[in-house]
PDB file of C-alpha atoms in Angstrom:
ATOM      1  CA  UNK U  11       0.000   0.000   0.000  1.00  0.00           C
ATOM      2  CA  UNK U  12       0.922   3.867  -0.566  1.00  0.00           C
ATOM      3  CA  UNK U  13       1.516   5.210   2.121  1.00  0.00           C
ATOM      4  CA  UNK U  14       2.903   8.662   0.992  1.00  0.00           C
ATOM      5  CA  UNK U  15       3.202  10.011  -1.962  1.00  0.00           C
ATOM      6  CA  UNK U  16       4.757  13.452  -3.606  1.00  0.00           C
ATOM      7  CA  UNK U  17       2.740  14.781  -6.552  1.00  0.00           C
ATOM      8  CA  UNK U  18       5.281  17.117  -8.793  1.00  0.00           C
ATOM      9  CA  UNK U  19       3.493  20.149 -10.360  1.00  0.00           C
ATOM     10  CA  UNK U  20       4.725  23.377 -12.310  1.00  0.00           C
ATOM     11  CA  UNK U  21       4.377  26.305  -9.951  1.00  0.00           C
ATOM     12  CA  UNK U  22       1.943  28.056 -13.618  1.00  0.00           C
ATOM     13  CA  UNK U  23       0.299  25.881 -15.527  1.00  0.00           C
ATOM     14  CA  UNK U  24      -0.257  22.590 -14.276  1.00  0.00           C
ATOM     15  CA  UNK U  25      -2.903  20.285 -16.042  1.00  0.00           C
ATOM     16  CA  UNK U  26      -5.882  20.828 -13.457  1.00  0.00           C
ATOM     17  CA  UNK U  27      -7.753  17.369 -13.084  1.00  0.00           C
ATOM     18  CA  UNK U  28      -4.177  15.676 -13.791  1.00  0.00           C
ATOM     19  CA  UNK U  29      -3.609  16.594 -10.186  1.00  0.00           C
ATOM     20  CA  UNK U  30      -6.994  17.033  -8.800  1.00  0.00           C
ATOM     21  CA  UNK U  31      -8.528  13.235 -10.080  1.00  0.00           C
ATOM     22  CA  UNK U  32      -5.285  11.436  -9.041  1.00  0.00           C
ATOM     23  CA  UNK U  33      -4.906  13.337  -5.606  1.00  0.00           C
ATOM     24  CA  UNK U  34      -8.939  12.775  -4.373  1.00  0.00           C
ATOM     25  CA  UNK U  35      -8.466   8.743  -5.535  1.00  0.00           C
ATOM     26  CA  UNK U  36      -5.017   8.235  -3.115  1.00  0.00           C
ATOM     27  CA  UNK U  37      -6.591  10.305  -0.407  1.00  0.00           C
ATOM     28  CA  UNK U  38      -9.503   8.239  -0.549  1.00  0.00           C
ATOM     29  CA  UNK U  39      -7.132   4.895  -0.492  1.00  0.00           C
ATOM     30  CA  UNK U  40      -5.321   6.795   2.795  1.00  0.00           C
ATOM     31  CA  UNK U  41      -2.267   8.008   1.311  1.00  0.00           C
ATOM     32  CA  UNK U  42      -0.942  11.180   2.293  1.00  0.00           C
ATOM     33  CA  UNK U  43      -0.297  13.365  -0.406  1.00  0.00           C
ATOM     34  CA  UNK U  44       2.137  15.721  -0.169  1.00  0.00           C
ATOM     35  CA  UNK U  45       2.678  18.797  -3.478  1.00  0.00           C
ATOM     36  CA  UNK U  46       5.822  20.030  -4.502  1.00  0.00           C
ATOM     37  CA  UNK U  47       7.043  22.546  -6.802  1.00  0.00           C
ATOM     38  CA  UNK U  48       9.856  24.805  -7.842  1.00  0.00           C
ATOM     39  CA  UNK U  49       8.681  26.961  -4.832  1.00  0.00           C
ATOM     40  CA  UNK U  50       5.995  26.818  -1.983  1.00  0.00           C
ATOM     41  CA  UNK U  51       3.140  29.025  -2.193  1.00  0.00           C
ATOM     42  CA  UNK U  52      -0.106  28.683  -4.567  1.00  0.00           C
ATOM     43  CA  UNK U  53       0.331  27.020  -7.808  1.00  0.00           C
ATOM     44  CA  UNK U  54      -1.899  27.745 -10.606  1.00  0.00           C
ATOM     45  CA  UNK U  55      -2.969  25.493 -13.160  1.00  0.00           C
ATOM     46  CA  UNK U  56      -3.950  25.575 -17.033  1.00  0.00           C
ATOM     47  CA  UNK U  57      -7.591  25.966 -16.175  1.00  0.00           C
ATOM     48  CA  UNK U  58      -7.505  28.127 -12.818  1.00  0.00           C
ATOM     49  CA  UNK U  59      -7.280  26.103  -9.933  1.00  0.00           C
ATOM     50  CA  UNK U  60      -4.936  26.720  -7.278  1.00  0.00           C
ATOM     51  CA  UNK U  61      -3.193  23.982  -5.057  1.00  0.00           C
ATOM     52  CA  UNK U  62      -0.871  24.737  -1.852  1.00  0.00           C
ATOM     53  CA  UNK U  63       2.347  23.243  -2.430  1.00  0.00           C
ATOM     54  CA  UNK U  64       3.650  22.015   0.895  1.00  0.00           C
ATOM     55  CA  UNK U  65       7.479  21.549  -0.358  1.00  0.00           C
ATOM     56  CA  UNK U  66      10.631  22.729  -2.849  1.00  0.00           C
ATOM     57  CA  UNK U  67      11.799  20.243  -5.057  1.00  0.00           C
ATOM     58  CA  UNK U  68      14.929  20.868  -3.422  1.00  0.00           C
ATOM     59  CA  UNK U  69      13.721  19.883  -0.040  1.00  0.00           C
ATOM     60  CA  UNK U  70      12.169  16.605  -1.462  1.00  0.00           C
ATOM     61  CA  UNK U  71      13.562  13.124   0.052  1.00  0.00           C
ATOM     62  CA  UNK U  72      12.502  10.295  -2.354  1.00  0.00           C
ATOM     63  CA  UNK U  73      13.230   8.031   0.951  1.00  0.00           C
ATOM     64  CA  UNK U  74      10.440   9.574   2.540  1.00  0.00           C
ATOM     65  CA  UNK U  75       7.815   8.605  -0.260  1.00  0.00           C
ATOM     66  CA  UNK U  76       6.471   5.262  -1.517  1.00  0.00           C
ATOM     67  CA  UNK U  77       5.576   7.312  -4.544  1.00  0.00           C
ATOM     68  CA  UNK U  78       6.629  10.165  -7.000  1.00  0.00           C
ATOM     69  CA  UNK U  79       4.011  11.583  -9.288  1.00  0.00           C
ATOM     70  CA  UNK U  80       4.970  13.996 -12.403  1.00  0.00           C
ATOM     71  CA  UNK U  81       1.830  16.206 -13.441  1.00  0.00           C
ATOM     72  CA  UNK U  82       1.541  17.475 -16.852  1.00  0.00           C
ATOM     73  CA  UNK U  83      -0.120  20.609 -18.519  1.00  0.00           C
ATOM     74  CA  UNK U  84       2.023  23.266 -20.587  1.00  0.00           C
ATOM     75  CA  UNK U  85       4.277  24.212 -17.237  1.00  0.00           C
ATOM     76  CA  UNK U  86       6.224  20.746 -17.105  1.00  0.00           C
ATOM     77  CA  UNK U  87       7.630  21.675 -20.474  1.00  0.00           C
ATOM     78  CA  UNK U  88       9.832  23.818 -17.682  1.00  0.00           C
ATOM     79  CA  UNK U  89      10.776  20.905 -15.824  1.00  0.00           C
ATOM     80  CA  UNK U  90      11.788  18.559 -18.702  1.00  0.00           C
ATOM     81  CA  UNK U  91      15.387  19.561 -18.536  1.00  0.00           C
ATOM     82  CA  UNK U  92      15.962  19.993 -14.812  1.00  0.00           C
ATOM     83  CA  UNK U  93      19.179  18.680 -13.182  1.00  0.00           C
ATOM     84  CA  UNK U  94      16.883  18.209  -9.851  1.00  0.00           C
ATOM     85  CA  UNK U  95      13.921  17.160 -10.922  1.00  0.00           C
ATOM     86  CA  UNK U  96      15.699  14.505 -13.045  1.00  0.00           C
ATOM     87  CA  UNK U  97      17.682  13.757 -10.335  1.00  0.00           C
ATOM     88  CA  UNK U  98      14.381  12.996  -8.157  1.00  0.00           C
ATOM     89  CA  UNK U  99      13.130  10.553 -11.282  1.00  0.00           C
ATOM     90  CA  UNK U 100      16.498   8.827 -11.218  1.00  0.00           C
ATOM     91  CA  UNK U 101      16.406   8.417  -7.402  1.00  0.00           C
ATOM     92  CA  UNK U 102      12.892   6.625  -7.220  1.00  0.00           C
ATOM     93  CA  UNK U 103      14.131   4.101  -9.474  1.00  0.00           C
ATOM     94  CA  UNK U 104      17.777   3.713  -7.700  1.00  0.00           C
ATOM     95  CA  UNK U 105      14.953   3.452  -4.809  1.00  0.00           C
ATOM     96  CA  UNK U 106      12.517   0.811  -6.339  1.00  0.00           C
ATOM     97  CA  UNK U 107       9.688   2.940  -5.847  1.00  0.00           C
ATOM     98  CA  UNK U 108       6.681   3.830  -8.120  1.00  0.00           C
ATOM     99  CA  UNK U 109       7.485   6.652 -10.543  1.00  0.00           C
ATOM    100  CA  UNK U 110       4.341   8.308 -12.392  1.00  0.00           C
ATOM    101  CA  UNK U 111       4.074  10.562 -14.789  1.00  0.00           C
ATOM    102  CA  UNK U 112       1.030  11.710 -16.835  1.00  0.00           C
ATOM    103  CA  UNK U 113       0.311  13.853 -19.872  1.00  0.00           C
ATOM    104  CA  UNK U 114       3.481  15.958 -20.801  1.00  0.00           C
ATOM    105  CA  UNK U 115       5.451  14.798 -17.923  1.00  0.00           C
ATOM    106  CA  UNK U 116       6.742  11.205 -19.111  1.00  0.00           C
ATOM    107  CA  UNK U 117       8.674  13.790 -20.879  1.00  0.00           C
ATOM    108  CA  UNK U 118      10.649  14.363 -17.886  1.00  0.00           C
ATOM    109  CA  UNK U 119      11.234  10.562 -17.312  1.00  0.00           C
ATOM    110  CA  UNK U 120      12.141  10.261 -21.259  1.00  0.00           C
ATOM    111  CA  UNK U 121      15.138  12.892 -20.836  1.00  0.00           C
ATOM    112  CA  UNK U 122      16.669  11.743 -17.465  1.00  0.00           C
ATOM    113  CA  UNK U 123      17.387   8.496 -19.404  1.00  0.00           C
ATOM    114  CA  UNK U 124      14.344   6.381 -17.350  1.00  0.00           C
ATOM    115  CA  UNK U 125      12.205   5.069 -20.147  1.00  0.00           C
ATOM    116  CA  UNK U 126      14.778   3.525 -22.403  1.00  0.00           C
ATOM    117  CA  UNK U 127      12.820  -0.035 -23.133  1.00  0.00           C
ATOM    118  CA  UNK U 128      10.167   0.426 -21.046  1.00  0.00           C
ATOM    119  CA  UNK U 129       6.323   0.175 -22.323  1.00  0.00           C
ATOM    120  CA  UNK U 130       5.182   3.939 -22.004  1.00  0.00           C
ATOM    121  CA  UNK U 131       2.639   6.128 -23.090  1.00  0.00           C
ATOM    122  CA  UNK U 132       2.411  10.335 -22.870  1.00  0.00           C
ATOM    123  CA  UNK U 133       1.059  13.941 -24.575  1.00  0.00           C
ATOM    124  CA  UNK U 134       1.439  12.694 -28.349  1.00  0.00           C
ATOM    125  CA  UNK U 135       2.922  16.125 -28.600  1.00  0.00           C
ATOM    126  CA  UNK U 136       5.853  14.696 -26.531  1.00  0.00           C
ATOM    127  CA  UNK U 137       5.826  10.932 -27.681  1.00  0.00           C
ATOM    128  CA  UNK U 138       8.785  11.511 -29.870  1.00  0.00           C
ATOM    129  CA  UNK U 139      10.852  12.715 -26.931  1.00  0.00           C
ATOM    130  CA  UNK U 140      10.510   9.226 -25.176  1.00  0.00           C
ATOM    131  CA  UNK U 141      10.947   7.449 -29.028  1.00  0.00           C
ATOM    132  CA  UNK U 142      14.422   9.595 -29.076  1.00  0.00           C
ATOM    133  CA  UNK U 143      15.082   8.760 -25.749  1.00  0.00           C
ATOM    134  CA  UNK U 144      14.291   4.487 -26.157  1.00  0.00           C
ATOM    135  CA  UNK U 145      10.834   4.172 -24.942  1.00  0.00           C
ATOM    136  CA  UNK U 146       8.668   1.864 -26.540  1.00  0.00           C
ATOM    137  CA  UNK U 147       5.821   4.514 -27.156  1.00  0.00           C
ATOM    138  CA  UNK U 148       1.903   2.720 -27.010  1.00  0.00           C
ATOM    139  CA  UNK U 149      -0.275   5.766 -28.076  1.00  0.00           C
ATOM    140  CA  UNK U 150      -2.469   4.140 -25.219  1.00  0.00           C
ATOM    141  CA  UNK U 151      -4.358   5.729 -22.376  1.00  0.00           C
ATOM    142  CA  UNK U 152      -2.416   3.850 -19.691  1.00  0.00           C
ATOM    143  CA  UNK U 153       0.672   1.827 -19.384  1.00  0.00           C
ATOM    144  CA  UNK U 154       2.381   0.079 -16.025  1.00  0.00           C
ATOM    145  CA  UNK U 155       5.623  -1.248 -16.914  1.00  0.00           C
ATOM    146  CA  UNK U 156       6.782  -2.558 -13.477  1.00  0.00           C
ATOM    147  CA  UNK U 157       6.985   0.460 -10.985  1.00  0.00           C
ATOM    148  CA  UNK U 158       7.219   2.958 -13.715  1.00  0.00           C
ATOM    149  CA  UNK U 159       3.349   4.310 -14.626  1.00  0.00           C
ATOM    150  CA  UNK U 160       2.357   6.443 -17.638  1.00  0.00           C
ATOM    151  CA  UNK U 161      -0.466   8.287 -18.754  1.00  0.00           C
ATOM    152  CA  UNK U 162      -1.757  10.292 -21.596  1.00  0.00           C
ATOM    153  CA  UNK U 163      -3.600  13.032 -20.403  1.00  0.00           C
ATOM    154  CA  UNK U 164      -6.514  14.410 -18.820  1.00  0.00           C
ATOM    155  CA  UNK U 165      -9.452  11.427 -19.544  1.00  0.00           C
ATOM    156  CA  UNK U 166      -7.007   8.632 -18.296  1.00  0.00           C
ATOM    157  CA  UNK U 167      -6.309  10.622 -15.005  1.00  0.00           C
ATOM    158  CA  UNK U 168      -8.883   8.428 -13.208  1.00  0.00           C
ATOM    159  CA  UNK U 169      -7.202   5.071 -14.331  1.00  0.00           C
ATOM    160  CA  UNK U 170      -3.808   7.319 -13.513  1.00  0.00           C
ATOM    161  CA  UNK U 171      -4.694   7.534 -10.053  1.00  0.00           C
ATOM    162  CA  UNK U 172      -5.857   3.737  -9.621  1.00  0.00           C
ATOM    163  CA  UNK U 173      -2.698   2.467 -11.017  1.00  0.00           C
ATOM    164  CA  UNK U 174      -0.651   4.025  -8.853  1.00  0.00           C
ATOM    165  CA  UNK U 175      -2.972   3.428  -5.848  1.00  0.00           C
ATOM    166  CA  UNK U 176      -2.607  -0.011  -7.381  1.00  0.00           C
ATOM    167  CA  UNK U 177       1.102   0.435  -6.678  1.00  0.00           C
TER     168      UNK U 177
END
């Protein structure tokens, strides 16, 4: 079971139900959520809503999660080239723990060198960063490929959320 988890958003323009679906469906399952960003405050997303974020990226542990969650939307484009948040994707493998990413995101996975093989799916704007990168690239809603879980977007954010949950 997930017991905590750290969902990953861009401090402007995260993809709105991308965190809000996923968040309500591990809360429900009794994980504590925590939200991180580039810094704390209120982080906006694509459509309007606002989410606290409780922590820096810099001050994230991946020791202290059973989970790390990527959001998309247009703001991750920011974070796909990231020394530290590629650093926190390469860490939850070293750490055999469940790495997510949805929509845009996987992007992130794709260029810290995490997807190379792996069954994936993402954005189709962004699928030919994770073919460049290795990744076997579905085009499907949802893929699990042992602890590492992709989505593409928005309508698969329920299944998103159940697959991790699903661990």
């Amino acid at each position: 079971m997930i017991k905590n988890a750290v969902m990953i958003i861009a401090f402007n323009g995260f993809r709105d139900e991308e965190y809000d679906t996923p968040k309500k469906i591990l809360e429900k399952s009794g994980t504590k959520v925590t939200t991180a960003s580039t810094q704390t405050g209120n982080a906006t997303g694509k459509l309007g809503m606002t989410a606290k974020v409780d922590i820096a990226l810099k001050d994230i542990k991946v020791s202290d999660y059973d989970s790390i969650i990527f959001i998309g939307g247009p703001g991750s484009y920011d974070l796909f080239d990231d020394p530290l948040t590629q650093g926190i994707a390469r860490e939850t493998v070293k750490q055999n723990k469940i790495l997510a990413a949805i929509c845009a995101a996987p992007g992130i996975l794709a260029k810290a060198g995490l997807l190379k093989g792996k069954k994936t799916t993402c954005f189709s704007g962004v699928s030919y960063l994770l073919v460049k990168n290795g990744a076997n690239y579905t085009g499907s809603g949802l893929e699990v490929d042992g602890k590492i879980i992709t989505a593409d977007g928005p309508k698969h954010a329920k299944q998103f959320g159940e697959a991790i949950v699903a661990g």
